[in-house]
Amino acid sequence: GGKPEGEKEFVDAMCGEAQAQGVNFRRLLALMKKGSLDVLFLNSSYRRYPDTKGVREALKKVKFIVHRGFFMEPETEACDLFIPATFSPESSGSHYGAEKQVVWRNKAVDAPGACVPDWQFYRDLGRKLFPDRYPKWEDPAELYELFRKTIPSWTGMTLERLEKSPDGVVWPVYELNGPERLGTIFDKGVYLTEDGKLPFSSNLLGPIRWDYPKGSPHGKDKNPEYPLTFTQGKVLTQWQQTLTNYSGALAAFSNGRTISIHPETAKQYGVAQGEKVVLETPTGSIEGRADVTDTIMPGIVFTPSHFIPSSPFEQTRSEPINSVVPNVWDRISAQFNGGGCRLRKA
């Protein structure tokens, strides 16, 4: 699974190799805190990152912020210029799925007002900034074919082929009219390495070993004030902190900000089903209703990760989950789950 490759290869072929090193979020956050950024394009939610309040404070030190989005959200309040974007049905383009299948989407309806699709916004911006280097193309179909003809692993994934396949075409296809590589790779139970085993080591990280996350109540740096293990994640009716929060149909199926705990944990803290509780971490606190269930282990706390304070529906309205997620990264997985937390009645 994952994203089909070729993006960096295409950019290098069109514009030459980048002279500066790429900036990941951690480096970007450090630059923001120092006040070293003049312009920031905010194309997603800053609430997707841990210690959301800290990120919001860092944004205040950026001289000029451009935000592209769909709704009047906290990101809109943080920016200097808001440019309304288009939803998928309002623009043509390609998508990829979890199994690297590429699907072509034709525009279905016109976008309202001054909404501008991503491809047009960045094409026009690229022409203004780099008129001598930016590739010449006029629409998504022309850009896609330029990409396909440039990247060998996309050679057989013609636009005509994509349009004939509503389920998409699985990347890579190296030859015109070449077959898709379908099926399970590891059906023999053997990894495609020299010895058939998975090496738990890398040149960058060295030997990989497991330890409790920093701040875990079971780790060597545990804080007795936060004796429970905090976890968060997706639930059936929601996906991200964006579109699904604005759906009344999905909100009708939502139980809101629930905080799931085992009956033993509930008894320990004197908490009953449906009672209002406050989940606290070293970073912040969030309020919800207790969901006492034996589907979770004793000592573990779980709450959904999707809700936002700007949702028009009570069922999906809450402080962002990352307001209580500490900015502590696991060096192997780059995940944040597993830190310490505590509960109290609201």
Coordinates of C-alpha atoms in Angstrom, one line a residue:
G1 CA 0.0 0.0 0.0
G2 CA 0.9 3.7 0.1
K3 CA 1.4 6.5 -2.3
P4 CA 2.6 5.7 -5.9
E5 CA 6.1 7.1 -6.4
G6 CA 7.4 9.5 -9.0
E7 CA 6.6 12.9 -7.5
K8 CA 10.2 14.0 -6.7
E9 CA 11.4 12.5 -9.9
F10 CA 9.0 14.6 -11.9
V11 CA 9.8 17.8 -10.0
D12 CA 13.5 17.2 -10.5
A13 CA 13.0 16.6 -14.2
M14 CA 10.9 19.7 -14.7
C15 CA 12.7 22.2 -12.5
G16 CA 16.1 20.6 -11.7
E17 CA 17.2 19.1 -8.4
A18 CA 16.3 21.2 -5.3
Q19 CA 19.2 23.2 -4.0
A20 CA 17.9 23.3 -0.4
Q21 CA 17.0 20.5 1.9
G22 CA 13.3 19.7 2.4
V23 CA 11.7 20.9 5.6
N24 CA 9.7 18.4 7.6
F25 CA 7.1 19.6 10.2
R26 CA 9.5 19.5 13.2
R27 CA 12.0 21.8 11.4
L28 CA 9.2 24.0 10.1
L29 CA 7.9 24.4 13.7
A30 CA 11.3 25.4 14.9
L31 CA 11.6 28.0 12.1
M32 CA 8.1 29.4 13.0
K33 CA 9.0 29.7 16.7
K34 CA 12.2 31.6 15.7
G35 CA 10.2 34.0 13.5
S36 CA 12.3 32.9 10.5
L37 CA 9.4 32.4 8.0
D38 CA 8.2 35.2 5.8
V39 CA 5.4 33.3 4.0
L40 CA 3.6 30.0 4.9
F41 CA 1.1 28.2 2.7
L42 CA -1.3 26.4 5.0
N43 CA -3.1 23.8 2.9
S44 CA -4.2 21.6 5.8
S45 CA -5.2 21.9 9.4
Y46 CA -2.5 22.9 11.9
R47 CA -4.7 20.9 14.3
R48 CA -3.4 17.7 12.8
Y49 CA -0.2 18.2 14.8
P50 CA 0.5 17.5 18.4
D51 CA 0.4 20.3 21.0
T52 CA -2.0 22.2 18.8
K53 CA -2.0 25.3 21.0
G54 CA 1.8 25.5 20.8
V55 CA 1.6 25.3 17.0
R56 CA -1.0 28.0 17.0
E57 CA 1.3 30.3 19.0
A58 CA 4.2 29.6 16.6
L59 CA 1.9 30.5 13.6
K60 CA 1.6 34.0 15.1
K61 CA 5.3 34.6 14.4
V62 CA 5.0 33.9 10.7
K63 CA 4.8 37.2 8.8
F64 CA 2.2 36.2 6.2
I65 CA 0.0 33.1 6.0
V66 CA -2.0 31.9 3.1
H67 CA -4.7 29.3 3.8
R68 CA -6.7 27.3 1.2
G69 CA -9.7 25.5 2.6
F70 CA -13.4 24.9 2.5
F71 CA -14.9 26.4 5.6
M72 CA -14.5 29.2 8.1
E73 CA -12.2 27.2 10.5
P74 CA -9.6 28.1 13.1
E75 CA -7.1 28.0 10.3
T76 CA -9.0 30.9 8.6
E77 CA -8.6 32.9 11.8
A78 CA -4.9 32.3 11.8
C79 CA -4.2 33.3 8.2
D80 CA -3.7 36.7 6.5
L81 CA -5.2 35.6 3.2
F82 CA -7.9 33.0 2.8
I83 CA -8.4 31.4 -0.7
P84 CA -11.5 29.1 -1.0
A85 CA -10.7 25.7 -2.5
T86 CA -12.8 23.3 -4.5
F87 CA -14.1 19.9 -3.4
S88 CA -13.4 16.8 -5.5
P89 CA -16.5 16.9 -7.7
E90 CA -15.7 20.5 -8.6
S91 CA -12.5 19.7 -10.4
S92 CA -10.9 17.0 -12.6
G93 CA -7.8 15.2 -11.6
S94 CA -6.2 11.9 -10.4
H95 CA -6.5 10.2 -7.0
Y96 CA -4.7 7.2 -5.6
G97 CA -6.0 4.5 -3.2
A98 CA -4.6 2.5 -0.4
E99 CA -3.3 -0.2 -2.8
K100 CA -1.5 2.3 -5.1
Q101 CA -4.4 2.2 -7.6
V102 CA -4.7 5.5 -9.6
V103 CA -8.2 6.7 -10.5
W104 CA -9.2 9.6 -12.8
R105 CA -12.0 11.9 -11.7
N106 CA -13.9 14.1 -14.1
K107 CA -15.4 17.3 -13.0
A108 CA -19.1 16.9 -12.1
V109 CA -20.3 20.4 -11.1
D110 CA -19.1 23.9 -11.2
A111 CA -17.5 25.4 -8.1
P112 CA -19.4 28.3 -6.4
G113 CA -18.2 31.9 -6.4
A114 CA -14.4 32.5 -6.5
C115 CA -13.4 28.9 -5.6
V116 CA -10.2 27.9 -7.5
P117 CA -9.0 24.3 -7.9
D118 CA -5.6 23.4 -6.6
W119 CA -4.1 22.7 -10.0
Q120 CA -5.0 26.2 -11.3
F121 CA -3.9 28.0 -8.1
Y122 CA -0.5 26.3 -8.1
R123 CA 0.0 26.5 -11.9
D124 CA -0.6 30.3 -11.8
L125 CA 1.6 30.7 -8.7
G126 CA 4.4 28.7 -10.3
R127 CA 4.2 30.8 -13.5
K128 CA 4.5 34.0 -11.5
L129 CA 7.4 32.8 -9.3
F130 CA 9.4 30.8 -11.9
P131 CA 8.3 31.9 -15.4
D132 CA 11.4 30.5 -17.0
R133 CA 11.4 27.1 -15.2
Y134 CA 7.8 26.2 -14.6
P135 CA 6.5 23.6 -17.1
K136 CA 3.9 24.6 -19.6
W137 CA 0.5 23.0 -19.3
E138 CA -3.1 24.2 -19.3
D139 CA -5.3 21.7 -17.6
P140 CA -5.2 18.6 -15.3
A141 CA -5.3 16.1 -18.3
E142 CA -2.3 17.8 -19.9
L143 CA -0.4 17.8 -16.6
Y144 CA -1.2 14.1 -16.0
E145 CA 0.1 13.1 -19.5
L146 CA 3.2 15.2 -19.0
F147 CA 3.8 13.4 -15.7
R148 CA 3.1 9.9 -17.2
K149 CA 5.5 10.5 -20.1
T150 CA 8.3 11.7 -17.8
I151 CA 8.2 8.9 -15.2
P152 CA 9.0 5.4 -16.5
S153 CA 7.0 3.6 -13.9
W154 CA 3.8 5.5 -15.1
T155 CA 4.4 4.8 -18.9
G156 CA 1.5 2.3 -19.2
M157 CA -0.9 4.3 -17.1
T158 CA -2.4 6.4 -19.9
L159 CA -5.3 8.8 -19.2
E160 CA -7.4 6.8 -21.7
R161 CA -6.7 3.6 -19.7
L162 CA -7.6 5.3 -16.4
E163 CA -10.9 6.6 -17.9
K164 CA -11.9 3.1 -19.0
S165 CA -11.2 1.7 -15.5
P166 CA -13.6 3.0 -12.8
D167 CA -11.6 1.0 -10.2
G168 CA -8.3 2.6 -11.3
V169 CA -5.0 1.2 -12.5
V170 CA -2.5 -0.2 -10.0
W171 CA 0.9 1.5 -10.2
P172 CA 3.5 0.8 -11.6
V173 CA 3.0 -0.1 -15.3
Y174 CA 6.3 0.3 -17.1
E175 CA 5.1 -0.5 -20.7
L176 CA 2.3 0.8 -22.8
N177 CA -0.5 -1.7 -22.6
G178 CA 1.5 -3.5 -19.9
P179 CA -0.3 -5.7 -17.3
E180 CA -1.1 -4.5 -13.8
R181 CA 0.8 -6.2 -11.0
L182 CA -2.0 -7.5 -9.0
G183 CA -2.4 -10.0 -6.1
T184 CA -0.6 -10.6 -2.8
I185 CA 3.2 -10.2 -2.8
F186 CA 3.9 -12.2 0.3
D187 CA 1.5 -15.1 -0.3
K188 CA 4.4 -17.6 0.2
G189 CA 5.0 -16.4 3.7
V190 CA 8.6 -15.2 2.8
Y191 CA 9.9 -11.7 2.6
L192 CA 11.7 -10.7 -0.6
T193 CA 15.0 -10.2 1.1
E194 CA 18.3 -12.2 0.6
D195 CA 17.6 -14.4 3.6
G196 CA 13.8 -14.3 3.5
K197 CA 13.7 -12.5 6.8
L198 CA 12.8 -9.0 7.9
P199 CA 15.8 -7.1 9.2
F200 CA 15.0 -5.0 12.3
S201 CA 17.8 -2.5 11.5
S202 CA 18.5 0.4 9.2
N203 CA 21.5 2.5 8.2
L204 CA 19.8 5.6 9.5
L205 CA 18.4 4.4 12.9
G206 CA 20.6 1.4 13.6
P207 CA 19.2 -1.7 15.3
I208 CA 15.5 -1.3 16.0
R209 CA 14.3 -2.2 19.5
W210 CA 11.1 -1.5 21.2
D211 CA 10.6 0.5 24.4
Y212 CA 7.7 2.3 26.1
P213 CA 6.9 5.7 24.6
K214 CA 8.3 8.8 26.4
G215 CA 5.8 9.7 29.1
S216 CA 4.2 6.3 29.3
P217 CA 3.1 5.2 32.8
H218 CA 5.0 2.0 32.2
G219 CA 8.3 3.6 31.0
K220 CA 11.4 4.6 32.8
D221 CA 10.5 8.3 32.8
K222 CA 6.9 7.7 34.0
N223 CA 5.1 10.5 35.8
P224 CA 3.0 9.2 38.7
E225 CA 0.6 12.1 38.2
Y226 CA -0.5 10.5 34.9
P227 CA -1.0 6.8 35.7
L228 CA -3.2 5.9 32.7
T229 CA -2.2 5.2 29.1
F230 CA -3.6 7.6 26.6
T231 CA -4.6 6.5 23.1
Q232 CA -6.7 8.1 20.3
G233 CA -7.7 7.2 16.8
K234 CA -10.4 7.0 14.1
V235 CA -14.0 5.8 14.5
L236 CA -16.5 4.5 11.9
T237 CA -18.5 7.7 11.3
Q238 CA -15.6 10.2 11.0
W239 CA -12.4 10.4 9.1
Q240 CA -10.4 13.5 9.5
Q241 CA -10.8 16.9 11.2
T242 CA -12.4 18.4 8.0
L243 CA -15.3 17.5 5.8
T244 CA -17.0 14.7 7.9
N245 CA -17.4 17.1 10.8
Y246 CA -19.7 19.3 8.6
S247 CA -22.0 16.4 7.6
G248 CA -25.3 16.4 9.4
A249 CA -26.0 12.8 8.2
L250 CA -22.8 11.5 9.8
A251 CA -23.2 13.6 12.9
A252 CA -26.5 11.8 13.5
F253 CA -24.5 8.6 14.0
S254 CA -21.9 10.1 16.2
N255 CA -21.8 9.6 19.9
G256 CA -19.7 12.8 20.4
R257 CA -16.6 13.1 22.4
T258 CA -16.6 9.8 24.3
I259 CA -13.7 8.7 26.6
S260 CA -13.6 4.9 26.6
I261 CA -12.3 3.1 29.8
H262 CA -12.5 -0.4 31.1
P263 CA -15.0 -1.2 34.0
E264 CA -12.1 -1.7 36.4
T265 CA -10.7 1.7 35.5
A266 CA -14.2 3.2 35.9
K267 CA -14.6 1.6 39.3
Q268 CA -11.2 2.9 40.4
Y269 CA -12.1 6.5 39.5
G270 CA -15.8 6.2 40.6
V271 CA -17.0 7.0 37.1
A272 CA -20.3 5.7 35.6
Q273 CA -21.4 5.2 32.0
G274 CA -22.3 8.5 30.3
E275 CA -20.9 10.6 33.1
K276 CA -18.9 13.7 32.1
V277 CA -15.2 13.3 32.7
V278 CA -12.1 15.3 31.9
L279 CA -9.1 13.7 30.3
E280 CA -5.8 15.4 31.2
T281 CA -2.3 15.1 29.8
P282 CA 0.8 17.2 30.5
T283 CA -0.2 19.2 27.4
G284 CA -3.8 20.0 28.1
S285 CA -7.3 18.7 29.0
I286 CA -10.4 17.7 27.1
E287 CA -14.0 17.0 28.3
G288 CA -16.2 14.1 27.2
R289 CA -18.6 11.5 28.3
A290 CA -17.4 8.2 29.8
D291 CA -17.9 5.1 27.7
V292 CA -17.4 2.2 30.1
T293 CA -16.6 -0.9 28.0
D294 CA -14.7 -4.2 28.3
T295 CA -13.5 -3.9 24.7
I296 CA -10.6 -1.8 26.1
M297 CA -7.9 -3.0 28.5
P298 CA -7.7 -1.8 32.1
G299 CA -5.5 1.3 32.5
I300 CA -6.0 2.3 28.9
V301 CA -8.0 5.4 27.8
F302 CA -9.3 6.0 24.3
T303 CA -11.0 8.9 22.6
P304 CA -11.8 9.7 19.0
S305 CA -9.4 12.0 17.1
H306 CA -11.7 13.8 14.7
F307 CA -13.8 16.5 16.3
I308 CA -13.3 20.2 15.9
P309 CA -14.6 23.3 17.9
S310 CA -16.0 24.9 14.7
S311 CA -18.4 22.0 13.7
P312 CA -22.0 23.2 13.3
F313 CA -23.2 20.0 15.0
E314 CA -23.0 19.3 18.7
Q315 CA -22.2 15.6 18.1
T316 CA -19.0 16.4 16.3
R317 CA -18.0 19.6 18.2
S318 CA -15.1 19.4 20.6
E319 CA -11.7 20.8 21.3
P320 CA -9.1 19.2 18.8
I321 CA -7.6 16.0 20.1
N322 CA -4.1 17.3 19.5
S323 CA -4.6 19.9 22.1
V324 CA -3.9 17.1 24.6
V325 CA -1.3 15.1 22.6
P326 CA 2.2 16.0 23.7
N327 CA 4.8 16.9 21.0
V328 CA 6.7 13.7 21.6
W329 CA 7.7 11.7 18.6
D330 CA 8.6 8.0 18.4
R331 CA 11.8 7.9 16.4
I332 CA 10.8 4.7 14.5
S333 CA 7.1 5.1 13.8
A334 CA 6.8 8.9 14.2
Q335 CA 3.6 8.3 16.2
F336 CA 2.4 9.9 19.4
N337 CA 0.1 7.3 21.1
G338 CA 0.9 5.7 24.4
G339 CA 1.8 8.6 26.7
G340 CA 0.4 9.1 30.2
C341 CA -2.9 10.7 31.2
R342 CA -5.3 10.9 34.1
L343 CA -9.1 11.2 34.6
R344 CA -11.3 13.2 36.8
K345 CA -15.0 13.9 37.0
A346 CA -16.1 17.1 35.2

